[in-house]
Short mmCIF file of C-alpha atoms in Angstrom, two decimals:
data_model
loop_
_atom_site.label_atom_id
_atom_site.label_comp_id
_atom_site.label_asym_id
_atom_site.label_seq_id
_atom_site.Cartn_x
_atom_site.Cartn_y
_atom_site.Cartn_z
CA MET A 1 38.05 -53.22 16.56
CA ASP A 2 34.82 -53.88 14.62
CA THR A 3 32.83 -53.28 17.81
CA LEU A 4 34.41 -49.80 18.28
CA THR A 5 33.79 -48.98 14.63
CA GLY A 6 30.12 -49.83 15.06
CA LEU A 7 29.75 -47.65 18.19
CA LEU A 8 31.47 -44.58 16.70
CA PRO A 9 28.55 -43.24 14.56
CA PRO A 10 25.98 -43.31 17.44
CA LEU A 11 28.46 -41.55 19.77
CA LEU A 12 29.15 -38.82 17.21
CA LEU A 13 25.41 -38.33 16.67
CA LEU A 14 24.82 -38.04 20.42
CA CYS A 15 27.61 -35.45 20.82
CA ALA A 16 26.28 -33.41 17.91
CA GLN A 17 22.76 -33.33 19.31
CA GLN A 18 23.65 -32.59 22.96
CA PRO A 19 24.82 -28.90 22.55
CA ARG A 20 21.70 -28.01 20.63
CA GLY A 21 19.54 -29.39 23.38
CA ALA A 22 21.52 -27.55 26.09
CA ARG A 23 21.32 -24.24 24.18
CA ALA A 24 17.60 -24.70 23.55
CA MET A 25 16.93 -25.00 27.27
CA ASN A 26 18.50 -21.55 27.81
CA ASP A 27 17.29 -19.67 24.74
CA ILE A 28 13.61 -18.64 24.66
CA GLY A 29 13.92 -17.74 21.03
CA ASP A 30 14.37 -21.41 20.15
CA TYR A 31 10.93 -22.17 21.57
CA VAL A 32 9.07 -19.51 19.59
CA GLY A 33 7.49 -21.08 16.55
CA SER A 34 8.36 -24.62 17.70
CA ASN A 35 6.21 -27.38 19.09
CA LEU A 36 7.77 -27.01 22.55
CA GLU A 37 5.92 -24.98 25.19
CA ILE A 38 6.94 -23.01 28.28
CA SER A 39 4.29 -22.74 30.93
CA TRP A 40 4.84 -19.02 31.66
CA LEU A 41 5.67 -17.86 28.12
CA PRO A 42 2.75 -15.71 26.84
CA ASN A 43 1.25 -16.29 23.46
CA LEU A 44 2.79 -13.39 21.53
CA ASP A 45 0.70 -14.08 18.47
CA GLY A 46 -2.42 -13.84 20.62
CA LEU A 47 -1.23 -10.61 22.25
CA MET A 48 -0.46 -8.97 18.92
CA GLU A 49 -3.71 -10.09 17.31
CA GLY A 50 -5.68 -6.96 16.56
CA TYR A 51 -2.93 -4.75 18.01
CA ALA A 52 -2.81 -1.35 16.28
CA ARG A 53 0.63 0.21 16.74
CA ASN A 54 -0.49 3.44 15.12
CA PHE A 55 -2.82 4.27 18.04
CA ARG A 56 -1.77 5.02 21.59
CA PRO A 57 -3.00 2.86 24.47
CA GLY A 58 -6.44 3.86 25.65
CA ILE A 59 -7.09 6.21 22.77
CA GLY A 60 -10.03 8.48 23.49
CA GLY A 61 -9.50 8.09 27.24
CA PRO A 62 -7.08 9.60 29.76
CA PRO A 63 -3.52 10.36 28.59
CA VAL A 64 -0.74 7.79 28.71
CA ASN A 65 1.68 8.37 31.61
CA VAL A 66 5.25 7.94 30.40
CA ALA A 67 8.02 7.77 33.00
CA LEU A 68 11.50 8.82 31.86
CA ALA A 69 14.91 8.15 33.36
CA ILE A 70 18.38 9.00 32.08
CA GLU A 71 21.76 7.39 32.59
CA VAL A 72 24.74 9.34 31.28
CA ALA A 73 27.44 7.26 29.61
CA SER A 74 29.76 10.09 28.57
CA ILE A 75 30.06 13.78 27.78
CA ASP A 76 32.60 13.80 24.99
CA HIS A 77 33.04 17.39 23.90
CA ILE A 78 32.00 20.84 25.09
CA SER A 79 32.57 23.60 22.55
CA GLU A 80 32.40 27.28 23.46
CA ALA A 81 32.93 28.29 19.83
CA ASN A 82 29.83 26.41 18.63
CA MET A 83 27.88 26.70 21.89
CA GLU A 84 27.23 22.93 22.07
CA TYR A 85 28.12 19.72 23.86
CA THR A 86 28.04 16.05 22.86
CA MET A 87 26.50 13.53 25.24
CA THR A 88 25.85 9.78 25.12
CA VAL A 89 22.90 8.67 27.28
CA PHE A 90 20.74 5.68 28.00
CA LEU A 91 17.16 6.90 27.76
CA HIS A 92 14.67 4.70 29.63
CA GLN A 93 10.94 5.12 28.99
CA SER A 94 8.16 3.20 30.71
CA TRP A 95 4.39 3.19 30.17
CA ARG A 96 1.43 0.85 30.45
CA ASP A 97 -0.21 -0.72 27.41
CA SER A 98 -3.11 -2.84 28.66
CA ARG A 99 -3.45 -4.45 25.24
CA LEU A 100 -0.25 -6.41 25.95
CA ALA A 101 -1.16 -7.65 29.46
CA TYR A 102 -0.77 -11.38 30.16
CA ASN A 103 -1.82 -11.80 33.77
CA HIS A 104 -1.53 -15.60 33.90
CA THR A 105 2.11 -15.35 35.11
CA ASN A 106 4.40 -13.05 37.07
CA GLU A 107 7.38 -13.44 34.77
CA THR A 108 8.82 -10.41 32.89
CA LEU A 109 9.49 -11.08 29.25
CA GLY A 110 12.60 -9.68 27.56
CA LEU A 111 12.00 -9.20 23.85
CA ASP A 112 14.29 -8.81 20.89
CA SER A 113 15.01 -5.25 19.75
CA ARG A 114 13.35 -6.04 16.42
CA PHE A 115 10.06 -6.37 18.29
CA VAL A 116 10.13 -2.59 18.79
CA ASP A 117 8.77 -2.07 15.26
CA LYS A 118 5.55 -3.84 16.24
CA LEU A 119 4.75 -1.66 19.30
CA TRP A 120 3.36 1.79 19.89
CA LEU A 121 6.14 4.07 21.17
CA PRO A 122 6.11 7.59 22.58
CA ASP A 123 7.44 10.07 20.01
CA THR A 124 10.03 11.52 22.35
CA PHE A 125 12.63 13.82 20.82
CA ILE A 126 15.44 16.08 22.04
CA VAL A 127 14.28 19.65 21.56
CA ASN A 128 17.67 21.38 21.57
CA ALA A 129 19.56 18.68 19.64
CA LYS A 130 21.60 19.71 16.61
CA SER A 131 22.20 16.12 15.59
CA ALA A 132 21.62 12.68 17.11
CA TRP A 133 22.03 9.03 16.22
CA PHE A 134 21.38 5.56 17.59
CA HIS A 135 24.06 2.96 18.24
CA ASP A 136 23.83 -0.30 16.32
CA VAL A 137 27.05 -2.23 17.07
CA THR A 138 26.84 -5.16 17.16
CA VAL A 139 23.05 -4.94 17.14
CA GLU A 140 20.70 -2.02 17.67
CA ASN A 141 21.18 -0.81 21.24
CA LYS A 142 17.52 -1.09 22.20
CA LEU A 143 15.88 -2.97 25.03
CA ILE A 144 12.25 -4.03 25.41
CA ARG A 145 10.83 -5.65 28.54
CA LEU A 146 7.19 -6.56 28.89
CA GLN A 147 5.64 -7.06 32.32
CA PRO A 148 2.52 -9.16 32.95
CA ASP A 149 0.34 -6.11 33.66
CA GLY A 150 1.24 -4.56 30.31
CA VAL A 151 3.96 -2.19 31.56
CA ILE A 152 6.63 -1.73 28.88
CA LEU A 153 10.21 -0.69 29.54
CA TYR A 154 11.88 0.74 26.46
CA SER A 155 15.56 1.68 26.66
CA ILE A 156 17.75 3.10 23.90
CA ARG A 157 21.30 4.40 23.65
CA ILE A 158 21.61 7.81 22.00
CA THR A 159 24.52 10.10 21.17
CA SER A 160 23.47 13.68 20.54
CA THR A 161 25.11 17.03 19.93
CA VAL A 162 23.02 19.49 21.92
CA ALA A 163 22.93 23.28 21.86
CA CYS A 164 23.93 25.07 25.06
CA ASP A 165 23.69 28.85 25.42
CA MET A 166 26.74 30.03 27.32
CA ASP A 167 27.42 33.33 29.06
CA LEU A 168 31.16 33.92 28.65
CA ALA A 169 31.35 37.30 30.37
CA LYS A 170 33.38 35.80 33.26
CA TYR A 171 35.45 33.44 31.08
CA PRO A 172 37.55 31.57 32.22
CA MET A 173 36.22 32.00 35.77
CA ASP A 174 32.71 31.17 34.62
CA GLU A 175 30.06 28.57 35.36
CA GLN A 176 27.65 27.38 32.70
CA GLU A 177 24.26 25.71 32.87
CA CYS A 178 23.42 23.35 30.03
CA MET A 179 20.10 21.63 29.45
CA LEU A 180 18.73 18.51 27.83
CA LEU A 181 15.12 19.07 26.79
CA LEU A 182 12.82 16.09 26.10
CA GLU A 183 9.39 16.56 24.60
CA SER A 184 6.66 14.76 22.70
CA TYR A 185 6.77 15.76 19.06
CA GLY A 186 3.21 14.98 18.01
CA TYR A 187 1.19 14.08 21.11
CA SER A 188 -0.20 16.92 23.21
CA SER A 189 -0.80 16.76 26.95
CA GLU A 190 -4.27 15.34 26.22
CA ASP A 191 -2.67 12.17 24.87
CA VAL A 192 0.69 11.81 26.64
CA VAL A 193 2.00 13.04 30.01
CA TYR A 194 5.71 12.89 30.77
CA TYR A 195 7.16 12.72 34.27
CA TRP A 196 10.53 11.84 35.73
CA SER A 197 10.73 8.36 37.18
CA GLU A 198 10.53 8.08 40.96
CA ASN A 199 13.96 6.42 40.89
CA GLN A 200 15.45 9.41 39.04
CA GLU A 201 16.70 11.25 42.12
CA ARG A 202 20.13 11.57 40.59
CA ILE A 203 21.71 10.99 37.20
CA HIS A 204 23.35 7.61 37.13
CA GLY A 205 26.88 7.75 35.77
CA LEU A 206 27.25 11.50 36.22
CA ASN A 207 29.47 11.29 39.29
CA GLU A 208 31.84 8.94 37.49
CA LEU A 209 32.46 11.38 34.64
CA HIS A 210 35.80 13.18 34.51
CA LEU A 211 35.78 16.07 32.03
CA ALA A 212 38.94 17.78 30.83
CA GLN A 213 37.76 21.39 31.09
CA PHE A 214 34.75 21.28 33.41
CA THR A 215 33.48 19.85 36.67
CA ILE A 216 29.78 19.04 37.04
CA THR A 217 28.76 20.67 40.32
CA SER A 218 24.99 20.07 40.44
CA HIS A 219 21.94 19.06 38.44
CA ARG A 220 18.18 19.32 38.70
CA PHE A 221 15.04 18.04 36.96
CA THR A 222 12.05 20.07 35.84
CA ALA A 223 8.72 19.31 34.15
CA GLU A 224 6.50 21.79 32.36
CA LEU A 225 3.88 22.22 29.67
CA ARG A 226 4.83 24.21 26.58
CA ASN A 227 1.97 26.09 24.99
CA PHE A 228 1.85 26.32 21.20
CA LYS A 229 -1.02 28.37 19.90
CA SER A 230 -1.59 26.28 16.82
CA ALA A 231 -1.21 22.83 18.39
CA GLY A 232 -1.98 23.09 22.11
CA GLN A 233 0.09 22.17 25.14
CA PHE A 234 2.95 19.69 24.93
CA PRO A 235 4.71 18.01 27.88
CA ARG A 236 8.40 18.77 28.32
CA LEU A 237 11.01 17.41 30.71
CA SER A 238 14.26 19.26 31.32
CA LEU A 239 17.57 18.15 32.75
CA HIS A 240 19.73 21.05 33.96
CA PHE A 241 23.34 20.57 35.00
CA ARG A 242 25.88 23.18 36.05
CA LEU A 243 29.45 23.11 34.79
CA ARG A 244 32.32 24.86 36.56
CA ARG A 245 35.34 25.50 34.40
CA ASN A 246 38.64 24.03 35.56
CA ARG A 247 40.98 27.01 35.86
CA GLY A 248 44.34 25.29 36.29
CA VAL A 249 45.03 25.02 32.57
CA TYR A 250 44.28 28.72 32.05
CA ILE A 251 46.63 29.71 34.87
CA ILE A 252 49.40 27.75 33.16
CA GLN A 253 48.63 28.74 29.56
CA SER A 254 47.45 32.34 29.90
CA TYR A 255 47.93 33.96 33.30
CA MET A 256 51.49 32.89 34.14
CA PRO A 257 52.96 33.70 30.67
CA SER A 258 51.34 37.13 30.67
CA VAL A 259 52.68 37.90 34.16
CA LEU A 260 56.18 36.88 33.06
CA LEU A 261 55.90 39.03 29.92
CA VAL A 262 54.97 42.09 31.97
CA ALA A 263 57.87 41.43 34.34
CA MET A 264 60.24 40.97 31.40
CA SER A 265 59.13 44.27 29.88
CA TRP A 266 60.14 45.97 33.15
CA VAL A 267 63.67 44.58 32.82
CA SER A 268 64.35 47.31 30.26
CA PHE A 269 64.22 49.85 33.09
CA TRP A 270 67.53 48.44 34.39
CA ILE A 271 69.22 48.50 31.00
CA SER A 272 71.37 51.49 30.21
CA GLN A 273 69.56 54.25 28.41
CA ALA A 274 72.35 54.41 25.88
CA ALA A 275 71.75 50.76 24.84
CA VAL A 276 69.10 51.67 22.34
CA PRO A 277 69.03 48.39 20.30
CA ALA A 278 68.74 46.23 23.44
CA ARG A 279 65.91 48.18 24.99
CA VAL A 280 63.94 48.64 21.76
CA SER A 281 64.23 44.97 20.74
CA LEU A 282 63.15 43.85 24.22
CA GLY A 283 60.12 46.17 24.18
CA ILE A 284 59.00 45.16 20.68
CA THR A 285 59.46 41.44 21.46
CA THR A 286 57.29 41.60 24.57
CA VAL A 287 54.57 43.54 22.73
CA LEU A 288 54.46 41.04 19.84
CA THR A 289 54.53 38.05 22.19
CA MET A 290 51.66 39.52 24.21
CA THR A 291 49.68 40.02 21.00
CA THR A 292 50.26 36.38 19.98
CA LEU A 293 49.18 35.19 23.42
CA MET A 294 45.96 37.20 23.21
CA VAL A 295 45.11 35.83 19.75
CA SER A 296 45.81 32.21 20.71
CA ALA A 297 43.67 32.49 23.86
CA ARG A 298 40.71 33.75 21.82
CA SER A 299 41.02 31.14 19.08
CA SER A 300 38.77 28.65 20.92
CA LEU A 301 36.06 31.23 21.64
CA PRO A 302 33.20 32.43 19.46
CA ARG A 303 33.68 35.65 17.50
CA ALA A 304 31.33 37.73 19.59
CA SER A 305 31.36 41.36 20.56
CA ALA A 306 30.88 40.58 24.25
CA ILE A 307 33.83 41.51 26.46
CA LYS A 308 35.17 38.65 28.55
CA ALA A 309 37.10 38.73 31.80
CA LEU A 310 40.15 37.24 30.07
CA ASP A 311 40.04 40.04 27.49
CA VAL A 312 40.12 42.68 30.25
CA TYR A 313 43.05 40.96 31.94
CA PHE A 314 45.01 40.63 28.68
CA TRP A 315 44.42 44.27 27.77
CA ILE A 316 45.67 45.42 31.17
CA CYS A 317 48.81 43.35 30.65
CA TYR A 318 49.13 44.71 27.12
CA VAL A 319 48.92 48.29 28.40
CA PHE A 320 51.73 47.61 30.90
CA VAL A 321 53.94 46.02 28.22
CA PHE A 322 53.25 48.74 25.67
CA ALA A 323 53.71 51.45 28.30
CA ALA A 324 57.19 50.10 29.05
CA LEU A 325 58.12 50.58 25.39
CA VAL A 326 56.57 54.04 25.24
CA GLU A 327 58.31 54.99 28.50
CA TYR A 328 61.71 54.21 26.99
CA ALA A 329 60.87 56.20 23.86
CA PHE A 330 59.87 59.14 26.00
CA ALA A 331 62.88 58.78 28.30
CA HIS A 332 65.25 58.53 25.33
CA PHE A 333 63.67 61.57 23.67
CA ASN A 334 63.80 63.54 26.92
CA ALA A 335 67.44 62.61 27.55
CA ASP A 336 68.41 63.48 23.99
CA TYR A 337 66.50 66.75 24.21
CA ARG A 338 68.26 67.69 27.47
CA LYS A 339 71.62 66.80 25.97
CA LYS A 340 70.94 69.06 23.01
CA GLN A 341 69.76 71.84 25.30
CA LYS A 342 72.90 71.56 27.40
CA ALA A 343 75.01 71.64 24.26
CA LYS A 344 73.22 74.77 23.07
CA VAL A 345 73.66 76.43 26.45
CA LYS A 346 77.36 75.55 26.44
CA VAL A 347 77.81 76.97 22.97
CA LYS A 348 76.04 80.15 23.98
CA GLU A 349 78.24 80.48 27.05
CA GLN A 350 81.36 80.03 24.96
CA LYS A 351 80.21 82.65 22.48
CA ALA A 352 79.41 85.06 25.31
CA GLU A 353 82.87 84.61 26.80
CA VAL A 354 84.47 85.35 23.43
CA ARG A 355 82.41 88.47 23.00
CA LEU A 356 83.26 89.67 26.46
CA SER A 357 86.93 89.11 25.88
CA LEU A 358 86.83 91.13 22.66
CA LEU A 359 84.76 94.03 23.97
CA ALA A 360 86.38 94.45 27.39
CA PRO A 361 88.73 97.71 27.66
CA PRO A 362 92.44 97.22 28.46
CA CYS A 363 93.53 97.62 32.10
CA PRO A 364 95.19 101.04 32.99
CA GLY A 365 99.00 100.95 32.98
CA ALA A 366 98.97 97.51 31.46
CA ALA A 367 100.30 98.94 28.10
CA ALA A 368 102.46 101.96 29.48
CA SER A 369 106.23 101.98 28.82
CA PRO A 370 108.57 101.52 31.77
CA ASP A 371 110.12 104.61 33.41
CA PRO A 372 113.64 105.62 32.12
CA VAL A 373 116.53 104.90 34.38
CA THR A 374 118.05 107.97 35.81
#
């Protein structure tokens, strides 16, 4: 028993030290600042010595080539009323900074997101963004990878509400084209040149998206230089994607109810003309219901003066429904007018017969006395 008691403290000490050693062999961060060395790990302190993050790589020389790539995580909301959409993307940027080259190894170094504050970064911004924010749960969603030749891969996760000018003339049979515009805020084309990455032939994650109201039919990439008279030319990259509206919900919510309302308004034609309350109540009900349907369909659209295809369709239906009510009013008035005219004619005929009976002379021999009997 005494022997086991004497061995227990060394065993506990060995068990407590073993996990730390195993974790240290897999975590590069444990080596930084320690006396241990990794043969391929670059000397970060030596790389950052004299590094000026406020100046771009190769300042005074040719512009920095920045490759961009986008991966779409989600498109959460598309609003016709506000002319905007909300998108979450992974924005990947890559450029070469020769000041950070460590050519003694071929290993790529993954750095902590906090290391971003020590590097020069392109001042990329979303031109048509109304609002945007970074994700920071559970840590800042940023990625930095440093290659031996000084190439830096910088990836961030952004959610942005972006403006999208929509042409609603054919609504809801319309197709829209929305854009995501990326541009350098402060560096002109003499300092920074943007281009789409060679691997950016398609938008990763776009085919997996399932939107409630739209279907993404196509997309394309463009690059251009925007000329500002006071500041020069600035590089801009554009992502265009076309959205086709899903029409099934509008057939169920707008088209079918309006067709049934028009058909129901025609039912009054088979109701007796004498049933005034039934026909009038049916006509007024269909007109009010059609008005409510028109207002509810326009509630999700911007208050613009432009005429939409749905407006034309609803107004045609409204004319049919209202015409059914007006037709009964006209038919009832016409029938009542004819009835009164017939009554007047009948009265006149009766009066004429009375006059004729009073003015007509008596028939000869009708009033003579009979001959005496002889």
